[in-house]
């Protein structure tokens, strides 16, 4: 008997269950964000990491839960890299994400979705302004880390 295979559909189902009942800052079902990030990247492992990118940070799901579900270790590693730890400086978090090739692609797609008009236009002006600055800073840091790694 063969072991069940963890597929992109498995990742989507896991993320959907994990984020059930959660809403974003605009009151929309939270799962829409990881699904949009997933749609913005290519490749099965990238798409799995994208749809799962917030489960460790925002739900009770753990890395061991992902492994137990059969999630490929390469994807688990990327999801860990994409998970901002409590109290962790943003620069440290982004350096970790930038060091993982899958996480870097997903983080850029995550920032693009978070800073896009679909999300920001639903927020009040002070929140939009704060988030625009946050995401611009994050992109600058990712660019710096990526440039340093390639030199």
Short mmCIF file of C-alpha atoms in Angstrom, two decimals, residues 5-17 38 44 47-48 51:
data_model
loop_
_atom_site.label_atom_id
_atom_site.label_comp_id
_atom_site.label_asym_id
_atom_site.label_seq_id
_atom_site.Cartn_x
_atom_site.Cartn_y
_atom_site.Cartn_z
CA UNK A 5 0.79 11.97 -1.55
CA UNK A 6 0.70 15.58 -0.36
CA UNK A 7 -0.45 17.65 -3.32
CA UNK A 8 -1.17 21.29 -3.96
CA UNK A 9 -4.82 20.47 -3.27
CA UNK A 10 -3.73 19.02 0.09
CA UNK A 11 -1.93 22.28 0.90
CA UNK A 12 -4.98 24.34 -0.09
CA UNK A 13 -7.27 22.19 2.04
CA UNK A 14 -4.91 22.39 5.02
CA UNK A 15 -4.60 26.18 4.75
CA UNK A 16 -8.37 26.57 4.31
CA UNK A 17 -9.04 24.54 7.47
CA UNK A 38 -0.39 31.19 -4.43
CA UNK A 44 4.23 23.30 -7.17
CA UNK A 47 2.53 27.41 -4.71
CA UNK A 48 2.33 25.07 -1.70
CA UNK A 51 -0.86 29.00 0.32
#
